[in-house]
Amino acid sequence: MSVPSPLTFVKSLIPDAGAPRMYVTSSFVSTVGGGIMMPISVLYFTRIVGLSSARVGLAFTVSSLVAILMSAPAGALADRVGPRRVVMGSLTVLGASGLAYLLVHNFWTLLAVNAAMNISFAAYFPSVGALLRRVGGEQTVTIRSQSRAVANIGVALGSLVSGVGIQIGSAAAYHVLIVLFAGAQSAAVLLLLRVPDYRPLPRPAKNPLPADGAGPVPVTGAGEAPVPKGLALRDGAFLAYALVGGVMAVQALILEIMIPVWIVDRTDAPSWAVTLAFVINTALVVLLQVRLGGSVQTLADGGVALRRAGIAVMLGCAALSVMAGVPAWAALLVLVAGMVLLTLGEIWYASGTFAFEYGLPPAYAQGQYQGVSGTVTGAARAGAPVLLLGVVLGFGSLGWLGLGAIMVLLGLTGPALARFGARTRPADTADGTGLPASATAPAANSPVGDPA
């Protein structure tokens, strides 16, 4: 594998001019705001507002569970009215709810404000996925990889800014950070005005899915009937993928909530090793997401990527399991190896999910499908802290090995899921790309008006 020059690498992260570049730029600006908010979201309420950690945790948990229910309806709304409108509305509410943090003074106001923020997040992700499908066309998976790499840069930059405010520690510093978060979301909305306001796509007059799952059924006509609300729920291949992909999404939380506790409480590694783990992860995602993800285009590619992800995460968990009981220098070496493997698994997992989530849904129902997937993933992530901190870490090294075994078993189903999905797609998407001609045809993608 040849090593690209720095200029070539930077260019690989930048999509073509026009709507794709504006989409990725908007995502970047929004994630800078996210990087500012994530480190202070709990600290602000405990240090500045004066709420207890238990009350803050309860408010965050309840609001997250409420928000899970909004993902599928928001995705369906994006299919009906056009995805850009729902994305812009979600970002607007997100910024406003961030500003409303300044008004929180007790548990109940925190619960209300954080519920609004989580609901806006739940509406944003399926609608922005539907918008990407329209912006990207046949390059959807590539642009999604570019967006993810750039988003990691955005989060890192935002976290640096947040760190300055945390170091200052005053109420005024936290207030400035909150205003910067809201400003970033407003800027992201303005950038989306340069993206076409795509019309909803024409829908087929007949059910596009096979009745018996035995093979693809041709779509013989198109009309303007509403997309069936339960279309994604009747797609057996997509539901099977959503369950596997949703549970595998827990691997992303290994770094966020499990590794810091493992390093500090169970190993002799220095505490700064937690920062080292995050640096390795961010750097590798930025460097490799586009390069590795760019080769994952079809459903078959996605199935292989999920299998590789499961194997890599298993090996990473096995490496981290031996950190306990070894000297600090050995624990650091094992941590580096484990983080490389876990991050490779994360990249392959993300690339595989891109292929499935844009290869299985019909273009006119992309939001609905993303909403169903988001609901399953959200539920899995909601239960992850109990599993990772209470069960896996409770068993120590054996817990790591058990978690790795679960991930590899799920990943190994990837190729079979891909074959199931390809076998049950309509005839006009049976090539394995999942992108019908209607997804990229000029008439179908014509915007309501010229982009601002």
C-alpha positions as a Markdown table, in Angstrom:
| # | Residue | x | y | z |
|---|---|---|---|---|
| 1 | Met | 0.0 | 0.0 | 0.0 |
| 2 | Ser | 1.6 | 3.3 | -1.1 |
| 3 | Val | 1.7 | 6.2 | 1.3 |
| 4 | Pro | 0.0 | 9.3 | -0.2 |
| 5 | Ser | 1.5 | 12.7 | 0.1 |
| 6 | Pro | 0.0 | 15.1 | 2.7 |
| 7 | Leu | -1.6 | 17.1 | -0.1 |
| 8 | Thr | -3.1 | 14.1 | -1.7 |
| 9 | Phe | -4.4 | 12.9 | 1.6 |
| 10 | Val | -6.1 | 16.3 | 2.3 |
| 11 | Lys | -7.6 | 16.3 | -1.1 |
| 12 | Ser | -9.0 | 12.8 | -0.5 |
| 13 | Leu | -11.1 | 14.2 | 2.4 |
| 14 | Ile | -12.6 | 17.0 | 0.3 |
| 15 | Pro | -15.6 | 16.0 | -1.9 |
| 16 | Asp | -16.4 | 17.6 | -5.2 |
| 17 | Ala | -17.5 | 21.2 | -5.3 |
| 18 | Gly | -21.2 | 21.9 | -5.0 |
| 19 | Ala | -23.7 | 20.1 | -2.8 |
| 20 | Pro | -21.3 | 17.3 | -1.7 |
| 21 | Arg | -18.8 | 19.8 | -0.4 |
| 22 | Met | -21.4 | 21.9 | 1.3 |
| 23 | Tyr | -22.9 | 18.8 | 3.0 |
| 24 | Val | -19.5 | 17.7 | 4.4 |
| 25 | Thr | -18.6 | 21.3 | 5.4 |
| 26 | Ser | -21.9 | 21.7 | 7.3 |
| 27 | Ser | -21.3 | 18.3 | 9.0 |
| 28 | Phe | -17.8 | 19.5 | 10.0 |
| 29 | Val | -19.0 | 22.7 | 11.5 |
| 30 | Ser | -21.8 | 20.9 | 13.4 |
| 31 | Thr | -19.3 | 18.4 | 14.9 |
| 32 | Val | -17.0 | 21.2 | 16.0 |
| 33 | Gly | -19.9 | 22.3 | 18.1 |
| 34 | Gly | -20.4 | 18.7 | 19.3 |
| 35 | Gly | -16.8 | 18.5 | 20.3 |
| 36 | Ile | -17.3 | 21.6 | 22.4 |
| 37 | Met | -20.4 | 20.4 | 24.1 |
| 38 | Met | -19.6 | 16.7 | 24.8 |
| 39 | Pro | -16.9 | 17.3 | 27.5 |
| 40 | Ile | -18.9 | 19.9 | 29.4 |
| 41 | Ser | -22.4 | 18.5 | 29.1 |
| 42 | Val | -22.2 | 16.9 | 32.5 |
| 43 | Leu | -19.6 | 19.1 | 34.1 |
| 44 | Tyr | -21.7 | 22.3 | 33.5 |
| 45 | Phe | -24.7 | 20.9 | 35.5 |
| 46 | Thr | -22.7 | 19.5 | 38.3 |
| 47 | Arg | -20.1 | 22.3 | 38.7 |
| 48 | Ile | -21.9 | 25.4 | 37.6 |
| 49 | Val | -25.6 | 24.7 | 38.1 |
| 50 | Gly | -25.0 | 22.6 | 41.2 |
| 51 | Leu | -27.0 | 19.5 | 40.5 |
| 52 | Ser | -25.9 | 16.1 | 41.8 |
| 53 | Ser | -24.3 | 13.6 | 39.5 |
| 54 | Ala | -27.1 | 11.2 | 40.2 |
| 55 | Arg | -29.8 | 13.7 | 39.1 |
| 56 | Val | -27.9 | 14.6 | 36.0 |
| 57 | Gly | -27.4 | 11.0 | 35.1 |
| 58 | Leu | -31.1 | 10.2 | 35.6 |
| 59 | Ala | -32.2 | 13.2 | 33.4 |
| 60 | Phe | -29.8 | 12.2 | 30.7 |
| 61 | Thr | -30.9 | 8.5 | 30.7 |
| 62 | Val | -34.7 | 9.3 | 30.7 |
| 63 | Ser | -34.3 | 11.9 | 27.9 |
| 64 | Ser | -32.3 | 9.5 | 25.8 |
| 65 | Leu | -34.9 | 6.8 | 26.1 |
| 66 | Val | -37.7 | 9.2 | 25.1 |
| 67 | Ala | -35.7 | 10.4 | 22.1 |
| 68 | Ile | -35.2 | 6.8 | 20.8 |
| 69 | Leu | -38.9 | 6.8 | 19.8 |
| 70 | Met | -38.5 | 9.8 | 17.6 |
| 71 | Ser | -35.9 | 8.4 | 15.1 |
| 72 | Ala | -38.3 | 6.4 | 12.9 |
| 73 | Pro | -41.0 | 9.1 | 12.6 |
| 74 | Ala | -38.4 | 11.8 | 11.8 |
| 75 | Gly | -36.9 | 9.6 | 9.0 |
| 76 | Ala | -40.4 | 9.0 | 7.5 |
| 77 | Leu | -41.0 | 12.8 | 7.7 |
| 78 | Ala | -37.8 | 13.4 | 5.7 |
| 79 | Asp | -39.0 | 11.1 | 3.0 |
| 80 | Arg | -42.4 | 12.9 | 2.8 |
| 81 | Val | -41.3 | 16.6 | 2.9 |
| 82 | Gly | -37.7 | 16.4 | 1.7 |
| 83 | Pro | -34.6 | 15.6 | 3.9 |
| 84 | Arg | -33.0 | 19.1 | 3.9 |
| 85 | Arg | -35.9 | 20.7 | 5.7 |
| 86 | Val | -35.9 | 18.1 | 8.5 |
| 87 | Val | -32.1 | 18.4 | 8.9 |
| 88 | Met | -32.2 | 22.2 | 9.1 |
| 89 | Gly | -35.1 | 22.0 | 11.5 |
| 90 | Ser | -33.2 | 19.5 | 13.7 |
| 91 | Leu | -30.1 | 21.6 | 13.8 |
| 92 | Thr | -32.1 | 24.7 | 14.6 |
| 93 | Val | -33.8 | 23.0 | 17.6 |
| 94 | Leu | -30.4 | 21.5 | 18.6 |
| 95 | Gly | -28.8 | 25.0 | 18.8 |
| 96 | Ala | -31.8 | 26.4 | 20.6 |
| 97 | Ser | -31.8 | 23.6 | 23.2 |
| 98 | Gly | -28.1 | 24.2 | 23.7 |
| 99 | Leu | -28.7 | 27.8 | 24.5 |
| 100 | Ala | -31.5 | 26.7 | 26.8 |
| 101 | Tyr | -28.9 | 25.1 | 29.0 |
| 102 | Leu | -28.3 | 28.6 | 30.3 |
| 103 | Leu | -31.8 | 28.6 | 31.7 |
| 104 | Val | -31.5 | 25.2 | 33.6 |
| 105 | His | -31.7 | 25.6 | 37.4 |
| 106 | Asn | -33.2 | 22.3 | 38.6 |
| 107 | Phe | -33.8 | 18.6 | 37.6 |
| 108 | Trp | -37.1 | 19.2 | 35.8 |
| 109 | Thr | -35.8 | 22.0 | 33.6 |
| 110 | Leu | -32.7 | 19.9 | 32.8 |
| 111 | Leu | -35.0 | 17.0 | 31.9 |
| 112 | Ala | -37.1 | 19.1 | 29.5 |
| 113 | Val | -34.1 | 20.9 | 27.8 |
| 114 | Asn | -32.1 | 17.7 | 27.5 |
| 115 | Ala | -35.1 | 15.8 | 26.1 |
| 116 | Ala | -35.4 | 18.6 | 23.4 |
| 117 | Met | -31.7 | 18.2 | 22.6 |
| 118 | Asn | -31.9 | 14.4 | 22.3 |
| 119 | Ile | -35.0 | 14.5 | 20.2 |
| 120 | Ser | -33.3 | 16.9 | 17.8 |
| 121 | Phe | -30.4 | 14.5 | 17.6 |
| 122 | Ala | -32.8 | 11.6 | 17.0 |
| 123 | Ala | -34.4 | 13.5 | 14.2 |
| 124 | Tyr | -31.1 | 14.7 | 12.7 |
| 125 | Phe | -29.4 | 11.4 | 12.1 |
| 126 | Pro | -32.0 | 9.6 | 9.9 |
| 127 | Ser | -32.8 | 12.8 | 8.0 |
| 128 | Val | -29.2 | 13.7 | 7.3 |
| 129 | Gly | -28.7 | 10.1 | 6.1 |
| 130 | Ala | -31.5 | 10.6 | 3.6 |
| 131 | Leu | -30.0 | 13.9 | 2.5 |
| 132 | Leu | -26.7 | 12.3 | 1.9 |
| 133 | Arg | -28.3 | 9.7 | -0.3 |
| 134 | Arg | -29.7 | 12.5 | -2.5 |
| 135 | Val | -26.5 | 14.5 | -2.4 |
| 136 | Gly | -24.1 | 11.6 | -3.0 |
| 137 | Gly | -25.9 | 9.5 | -5.6 |
| 138 | Glu | -23.6 | 6.7 | -6.7 |
| 139 | Gln | -20.8 | 8.3 | -4.5 |
| 140 | Thr | -22.9 | 8.1 | -1.3 |
| 141 | Val | -20.6 | 5.6 | 0.5 |
| 142 | Thr | -17.5 | 7.5 | -0.4 |
| 143 | Ile | -18.9 | 10.8 | 0.7 |
| 144 | Arg | -20.1 | 9.3 | 3.9 |
| 145 | Ser | -16.5 | 8.1 | 4.6 |
| 146 | Gln | -15.2 | 11.5 | 3.9 |
| 147 | Ser | -17.8 | 13.1 | 6.2 |
| 148 | Arg | -16.9 | 10.7 | 9.0 |
| 149 | Ala | -13.2 | 11.4 | 8.7 |
| 150 | Val | -13.8 | 15.2 | 8.7 |
| 151 | Ala | -16.2 | 14.9 | 11.6 |
| 152 | Asn | -13.5 | 13.3 | 13.7 |
| 153 | Ile | -11.3 | 16.3 | 13.0 |
| 154 | Gly | -14.2 | 18.6 | 14.0 |
| 155 | Val | -14.8 | 16.8 | 17.3 |
| 156 | Ala | -11.1 | 17.0 | 18.1 |
| 157 | Leu | -10.9 | 20.7 | 17.4 |
| 158 | Gly | -14.1 | 21.3 | 19.4 |
| 159 | Ser | -12.7 | 19.3 | 22.3 |
| 160 | Leu | -9.5 | 21.5 | 22.3 |
| 161 | Val | -11.6 | 24.6 | 22.6 |
| 162 | Ser | -13.7 | 23.0 | 25.3 |
| 163 | Gly | -10.6 | 22.0 | 27.2 |
| 164 | Val | -9.6 | 25.7 | 27.5 |
| 165 | Gly | -12.9 | 26.6 | 29.0 |
| 166 | Ile | -12.8 | 23.6 | 31.4 |
| 167 | Gln | -9.3 | 24.7 | 32.5 |
| 168 | Ile | -10.6 | 28.3 | 33.2 |
| 169 | Gly | -13.4 | 26.7 | 35.1 |
| 170 | Ser | -15.6 | 29.8 | 35.6 |
| 171 | Ala | -19.3 | 30.1 | 34.9 |
| 172 | Ala | -18.6 | 32.7 | 32.2 |
| 173 | Ala | -16.2 | 30.3 | 30.5 |
| 174 | Tyr | -18.8 | 27.5 | 30.4 |
| 175 | His | -21.4 | 30.0 | 29.1 |
| 176 | Val | -19.2 | 31.0 | 26.3 |
| 177 | Leu | -18.7 | 27.4 | 25.3 |
| 178 | Ile | -22.5 | 26.8 | 25.3 |
| 179 | Val | -22.9 | 29.9 | 23.0 |
| 180 | Leu | -20.2 | 28.6 | 20.7 |
| 181 | Phe | -22.0 | 25.3 | 20.4 |
| 182 | Ala | -25.3 | 27.0 | 19.5 |
| 183 | Gly | -23.4 | 29.2 | 17.0 |
| 184 | Ala | -21.9 | 26.2 | 15.3 |
| 185 | Gln | -25.3 | 24.6 | 14.8 |
| 186 | Ser | -26.6 | 27.9 | 13.3 |
| 187 | Ala | -23.6 | 28.1 | 10.9 |
| 188 | Ala | -24.3 | 24.5 | 9.9 |
| 189 | Val | -27.9 | 25.4 | 9.0 |
| 190 | Leu | -26.7 | 28.4 | 6.9 |
| 191 | Leu | -24.3 | 26.2 | 5.0 |
| 192 | Leu | -27.1 | 23.8 | 4.2 |
| 193 | Leu | -28.9 | 26.6 | 2.3 |
| 194 | Arg | -26.2 | 25.9 | -0.4 |
| 195 | Val | -27.5 | 22.4 | -0.7 |
| 196 | Pro | -30.6 | 21.8 | -3.0 |
| 197 | Asp | -33.9 | 21.4 | -1.3 |
| 198 | Tyr | -34.6 | 18.0 | -2.9 |
| 199 | Arg | -38.2 | 17.0 | -3.6 |
| 200 | Pro | -39.5 | 13.7 | -2.3 |
| 201 | Leu | -38.7 | 11.0 | -4.7 |
| 202 | Pro | -41.6 | 9.2 | -6.7 |
| 203 | Arg | -42.8 | 6.1 | -5.0 |
| 204 | Pro | -43.6 | 2.8 | -6.7 |
| 205 | Ala | -47.3 | 2.0 | -7.2 |
| 206 | Lys | -46.7 | -1.5 | -5.9 |
| 207 | Asn | -44.9 | -3.0 | -2.9 |
| 208 | Pro | -41.2 | -3.0 | -3.9 |
| 209 | Leu | -40.4 | -5.9 | -1.6 |
| 210 | Pro | -40.9 | -9.6 | -2.4 |
| 211 | Ala | -43.8 | -11.2 | -0.6 |
| 212 | Asp | -42.0 | -14.4 | 0.1 |
| 213 | Gly | -38.4 | -13.2 | 0.3 |
| 214 | Ala | -37.5 | -15.6 | -2.5 |
| 215 | Gly | -36.2 | -13.1 | -5.0 |
| 216 | Pro | -36.4 | -9.6 | -6.4 |
| 217 | Val | -39.7 | -8.3 | -7.7 |
| 218 | Pro | -39.7 | -5.8 | -10.6 |
| 219 | Val | -41.2 | -2.4 | -9.9 |
| 220 | Thr | -43.6 | -2.0 | -12.8 |
| 221 | Gly | -44.9 | 1.5 | -12.2 |
| 222 | Ala | -44.5 | 4.7 | -10.1 |
| 223 | Gly | -46.9 | 7.0 | -8.5 |
| 224 | Glu | -47.4 | 9.5 | -5.7 |
| 225 | Ala | -48.9 | 7.2 | -3.1 |
| 226 | Pro | -47.4 | 7.7 | 0.4 |
| 227 | Val | -44.5 | 5.5 | 1.3 |
| 228 | Pro | -46.0 | 2.6 | 3.4 |
| 229 | Lys | -45.2 | 3.4 | 7.1 |
| 230 | Gly | -44.2 | -0.2 | 7.8 |
| 231 | Leu | -42.1 | -0.7 | 4.7 |
| 232 | Ala | -38.8 | -1.0 | 6.6 |
| 233 | Leu | -40.4 | -3.2 | 9.2 |
| 234 | Arg | -41.5 | -5.6 | 6.5 |
| 235 | Asp | -38.0 | -5.8 | 5.0 |
| 236 | Gly | -36.6 | -9.0 | 6.7 |
| 237 | Ala | -33.1 | -8.5 | 5.3 |
| 238 | Phe | -32.9 | -4.9 | 6.6 |
| 239 | Leu | -34.3 | -5.9 | 10.0 |
| 240 | Ala | -31.7 | -8.7 | 10.3 |
| 241 | Tyr | -29.0 | -6.2 | 9.4 |
| 242 | Ala | -30.3 | -3.6 | 11.8 |
| 243 | Leu | -30.2 | -6.1 | 14.8 |
| 244 | Val | -26.7 | -7.2 | 14.0 |
| 245 | Gly | -25.4 | -3.7 | 13.2 |
| 246 | Gly | -27.2 | -2.2 | 16.2 |
| 247 | Val | -25.6 | -4.6 | 18.7 |
| 248 | Met | -22.2 | -4.2 | 17.0 |
| 249 | Ala | -22.6 | -0.5 | 17.5 |
| 250 | Val | -21.7 | -1.1 | 21.2 |
| 251 | Gln | -18.1 | -1.5 | 20.1 |
| 252 | Ala | -18.0 | 2.3 | 19.7 |
| 253 | Leu | -18.6 | 2.7 | 23.4 |
| 254 | Ile | -15.7 | 0.5 | 24.4 |
| 255 | Leu | -13.4 | 3.5 | 24.0 |
| 256 | Glu | -15.9 | 6.1 | 25.4 |
| 257 | Ile | -16.9 | 4.5 | 28.7 |
| 258 | Met | -15.0 | 1.2 | 29.2 |
| 259 | Ile | -11.4 | 1.8 | 28.4 |
| 260 | Pro | -11.0 | 4.8 | 30.8 |
| 261 | Val | -12.3 | 2.8 | 33.7 |
| 262 | Trp | -10.3 | -0.3 | 32.8 |
| 263 | Ile | -7.0 | 1.7 | 32.5 |
| 264 | Val | -7.5 | 3.7 | 35.8 |
| 265 | Asp | -9.0 | 1.0 | 38.0 |
| 266 | Arg | -7.7 | -2.3 | 36.7 |
| 267 | Thr | -4.2 | -1.7 | 35.3 |
| 268 | Asp | -0.9 | -0.2 | 36.2 |
| 269 | Ala | -0.8 | 2.0 | 33.1 |
| 270 | Pro | -0.5 | 5.7 | 33.8 |
| 271 | Ser | -3.7 | 7.8 | 33.7 |
| 272 | Trp | -2.5 | 9.7 | 30.7 |
| 273 | Ala | -2.9 | 6.4 | 28.8 |
| 274 | Val | -6.6 | 7.3 | 28.5 |
| 275 | Thr | -5.7 | 10.3 | 26.4 |
| 276 | Leu | -3.3 | 8.2 | 24.4 |
| 277 | Ala | -6.1 | 5.8 | 23.5 |
| 278 | Phe | -8.3 | 8.6 | 22.2 |
| 279 | Val | -5.5 | 10.2 | 20.2 |
| 280 | Ile | -4.7 | 6.8 | 18.5 |
| 281 | Asn | -8.4 | 6.3 | 17.7 |
| 282 | Thr | -8.9 | 9.8 | 16.2 |
| 283 | Ala | -5.7 | 9.8 | 14.2 |
| 284 | Leu | -6.4 | 6.4 | 12.6 |
| 285 | Val | -10.0 | 7.2 | 11.8 |
| 286 | Val | -8.9 | 10.5 | 10.1 |
| 287 | Leu | -6.0 | 8.7 | 8.2 |
| 288 | Leu | -7.7 | 5.5 | 7.2 |
| 289 | Gln | -11.5 | 5.9 | 7.0 |
| 290 | Val | -11.6 | 7.2 | 3.4 |
| 291 | Arg | -8.8 | 4.9 | 2.3 |
| 292 | Leu | -10.3 | 1.7 | 3.7 |
| 293 | Gly | -14.0 | 2.8 | 3.4 |
| 294 | Gly | -13.6 | 3.8 | -0.2 |
| 295 | Ser | -13.3 | 0.2 | -1.3 |
| 296 | Val | -16.6 | -0.8 | 0.4 |
| 297 | Gln | -19.2 | 0.1 | -2.1 |
| 298 | Thr | -21.6 | -2.9 | -2.6 |
| 299 | Leu | -23.6 | -5.0 | -0.2 |
| 300 | Ala | -21.1 | -7.8 | -0.7 |
| 301 | Asp | -18.3 | -5.4 | 0.3 |
| 302 | Gly | -20.3 | -4.4 | 3.3 |
| 303 | Gly | -20.7 | -8.0 | 4.4 |
| 304 | Val | -17.0 | -8.6 | 4.2 |
| 305 | Ala | -16.3 | -5.3 | 6.1 |
| 306 | Leu | -18.6 | -6.4 | 9.0 |
| 307 | Arg | -16.8 | -9.7 | 9.2 |
| 308 | Arg | -13.4 | -8.0 | 9.3 |
| 309 | Ala | -14.8 | -5.6 | 11.9 |
| 310 | Gly | -15.8 | -8.5 | 14.2 |
| 311 | Ile | -12.4 | -10.2 | 13.9 |
| 312 | Ala | -10.5 | -7.0 | 14.5 |
| 313 | Val | -12.6 | -6.1 | 17.6 |
| 314 | Met | -12.2 | -9.6 | 18.9 |
| 315 | Leu | -8.4 | -9.4 | 18.6 |
| 316 | Gly | -8.4 | -5.9 | 20.1 |
| 317 | Cys | -10.4 | -7.1 | 23.1 |
| 318 | Ala | -8.0 | -10.0 | 23.6 |
| 319 | Ala | -5.1 | -7.7 | 23.6 |
| 320 | Leu | -6.6 | -5.3 | 26.1 |
| 321 | Ser | -7.6 | -8.2 | 28.3 |
| 322 | Val | -3.9 | -8.9 | 29.2 |
| 323 | Met | -3.2 | -5.3 | 30.4 |
| 324 | Ala | -4.2 | -6.3 | 33.9 |
| 325 | Gly | -1.3 | -7.7 | 36.0 |
| 326 | Val | 1.5 | -6.6 | 33.7 |
| 327 | Pro | 4.0 | -3.7 | 34.3 |
| 328 | Ala | 3.1 | -0.2 | 33.2 |
| 329 | Trp | 5.4 | -0.2 | 30.2 |
| 330 | Ala | 3.9 | -3.5 | 28.9 |
| 331 | Ala | 0.4 | -2.3 | 29.6 |
| 332 | Leu | 1.1 | 0.7 | 27.4 |
| 333 | Leu | 2.4 | -1.4 | 24.5 |
| 334 | Val | -0.6 | -3.7 | 24.7 |
| 335 | Leu | -2.9 | -0.6 | 24.8 |
| 336 | Val | -1.4 | 0.7 | 21.6 |
| 337 | Ala | -1.8 | -2.7 | 19.9 |
| 338 | Gly | -5.3 | -3.1 | 21.2 |
| 339 | Met | -6.4 | 0.4 | 20.1 |
| 340 | Val | -5.0 | -0.1 | 16.6 |
| 341 | Leu | -7.1 | -3.3 | 16.3 |
| 342 | Leu | -10.2 | -1.7 | 17.8 |
| 343 | Thr | -10.0 | 1.3 | 15.6 |
| 344 | Leu | -9.5 | -0.9 | 12.5 |
| 345 | Gly | -12.6 | -2.7 | 13.6 |
| 346 | Glu | -14.5 | 0.6 | 14.1 |
| 347 | Ile | -13.5 | 1.7 | 10.6 |
| 348 | Trp | -14.6 | -1.5 | 9.0 |
| 349 | Tyr | -17.8 | -1.5 | 11.0 |
| 350 | Ala | -18.6 | 2.0 | 9.9 |
| 351 | Ser | -17.8 | 1.2 | 6.3 |
| 352 | Gly | -19.9 | -1.9 | 6.4 |
| 353 | Thr | -22.9 | -0.1 | 7.9 |
| 354 | Phe | -22.6 | 2.6 | 5.2 |
| 355 | Ala | -22.9 | -0.1 | 2.5 |
| 356 | Phe | -25.9 | -1.8 | 4.1 |
| 357 | Glu | -27.8 | 1.4 | 5.1 |
| 358 | Tyr | -27.5 | 2.9 | 1.6 |
| 359 | Gly | -27.6 | -0.4 | -0.3 |
| 360 | Leu | -30.7 | -2.0 | 1.2 |
| 361 | Pro | -33.3 | 0.8 | 1.4 |
| 362 | Pro | -35.1 | 2.2 | -1.7 |
| 363 | Ala | -34.0 | 5.8 | -2.3 |
| 364 | Tyr | -37.5 | 7.2 | -1.7 |
| 365 | Ala | -37.7 | 5.6 | 1.8 |
| 366 | Gln | -34.1 | 6.2 | 2.9 |
| 367 | Gly | -35.2 | 8.3 | 5.9 |
| 368 | Gln | -37.7 | 5.6 | 7.1 |
| 369 | Tyr | -35.0 | 2.9 | 7.0 |
| 370 | Gln | -32.4 | 5.1 | 8.7 |
| 371 | Gly | -35.0 | 5.8 | 11.4 |
| 372 | Val | -35.6 | 2.1 | 12.1 |
| 373 | Ser | -31.8 | 1.5 | 12.1 |
| 374 | Gly | -31.3 | 4.4 | 14.5 |
| 375 | Thr | -34.0 | 3.2 | 16.8 |
| 376 | Val | -32.3 | -0.2 | 17.2 |
| 377 | Thr | -28.9 | 1.3 | 17.5 |
| 378 | Gly | -30.1 | 3.8 | 20.1 |
| 379 | Ala | -31.7 | 1.1 | 22.2 |
| 380 | Ala | -28.4 | -0.9 | 22.1 |
| 381 | Arg | -26.4 | 2.1 | 23.0 |
| 382 | Ala | -28.7 | 2.9 | 25.9 |
| 383 | Gly | -28.2 | -0.5 | 27.4 |
| 384 | Ala | -24.4 | -0.6 | 26.7 |
| 385 | Pro | -23.2 | 1.1 | 29.9 |
| 386 | Val | -24.8 | -1.6 | 32.0 |
| 387 | Leu | -23.4 | -4.4 | 29.9 |
| 388 | Leu | -19.9 | -2.9 | 29.5 |
| 389 | Leu | -19.4 | -1.5 | 33.0 |
| 390 | Gly | -21.5 | -3.9 | 35.0 |
| 391 | Val | -21.0 | -7.2 | 33.3 |
| 392 | Val | -17.9 | -7.1 | 31.1 |
| 393 | Leu | -15.6 | -5.3 | 33.5 |
| 394 | Gly | -17.1 | -7.3 | 36.4 |
| 395 | Phe | -15.5 | -10.4 | 34.9 |
| 396 | Gly | -12.2 | -8.6 | 34.2 |
| 397 | Ser | -10.1 | -10.2 | 31.5 |
| 398 | Leu | -12.6 | -12.9 | 30.9 |
| 399 | Gly | -15.2 | -10.2 | 30.3 |
| 400 | Trp | -13.1 | -8.7 | 27.5 |
| 401 | Leu | -12.7 | -12.1 | 25.9 |
| 402 | Gly | -16.5 | -12.7 | 26.1 |
| 403 | Leu | -17.2 | -9.3 | 24.5 |
| 404 | Gly | -14.8 | -10.1 | 21.7 |
| 405 | Ala | -16.5 | -13.4 | 21.1 |
| 406 | Ile | -19.9 | -11.7 | 20.8 |
| 407 | Met | -18.5 | -9.2 | 18.3 |
| 408 | Val | -16.8 | -11.8 | 16.1 |
| 409 | Leu | -19.9 | -14.0 | 16.0 |
| 410 | Leu | -22.0 | -11.0 | 14.9 |
| 411 | Gly | -19.5 | -9.9 | 12.4 |
| 412 | Leu | -19.2 | -13.3 | 10.8 |
| 413 | Thr | -22.9 | -13.1 | 9.8 |
| 414 | Gly | -22.1 | -10.1 | 7.5 |
| 415 | Pro | -21.6 | -12.0 | 4.2 |
| 416 | Ala | -24.8 | -14.0 | 4.7 |
| 417 | Leu | -26.7 | -10.7 | 5.5 |
| 418 | Ala | -25.4 | -9.2 | 2.3 |
| 419 | Arg | -26.5 | -12.2 | 0.2 |
| 420 | Phe | -29.9 | -12.1 | 1.9 |
| 421 | Gly | -30.2 | -8.4 | 1.1 |
| 422 | Ala | -29.1 | -8.7 | -2.5 |
| 423 | Arg | -31.5 | -11.6 | -3.1 |
| 424 | Thr | -34.5 | -9.7 | -1.8 |
| 425 | Arg | -33.9 | -6.3 | -3.6 |
| 426 | Pro | -36.1 | -5.2 | -6.4 |
| 427 | Ala | -34.9 | -5.9 | -9.9 |
| 428 | Asp | -33.7 | -2.3 | -10.5 |
| 429 | Thr | -31.3 | -2.5 | -7.6 |
| 430 | Ala | -30.2 | -6.1 | -7.9 |
| 431 | Asp | -26.7 | -5.2 | -9.0 |
| 432 | Gly | -25.7 | -5.0 | -5.4 |
| 433 | Thr | -25.1 | -1.2 | -5.2 |
| 434 | Gly | -28.6 | -0.5 | -3.9 |
| 435 | Leu | -28.8 | 2.6 | -5.9 |
| 436 | Pro | -31.6 | 2.6 | -8.4 |
| 437 | Ala | -31.6 | 4.8 | -11.5 |
| 438 | Ser | -34.3 | 6.9 | -9.8 |
| 439 | Ala | -31.9 | 7.8 | -7.0 |
| 440 | Thr | -29.6 | 9.8 | -9.3 |
| 441 | Ala | -31.8 | 10.8 | -12.3 |
| 442 | Pro | -31.9 | 14.5 | -12.8 |
| 443 | Ala | -35.7 | 14.7 | -12.8 |
| 444 | Ala | -36.0 | 12.8 | -9.5 |
| 445 | Asn | -33.3 | 14.9 | -7.9 |
| 446 | Ser | -34.3 | 18.3 | -9.1 |
| 447 | Pro | -34.5 | 20.7 | -6.2 |
| 448 | Val | -37.5 | 22.7 | -5.3 |
| 449 | Gly | -35.5 | 25.9 | -6.0 |
| 450 | Asp | -32.0 | 26.9 | -6.8 |
| 451 | Pro | -29.7 | 26.6 | -3.8 |
| 452 | Ala | -29.2 | 29.9 | -2.0 |
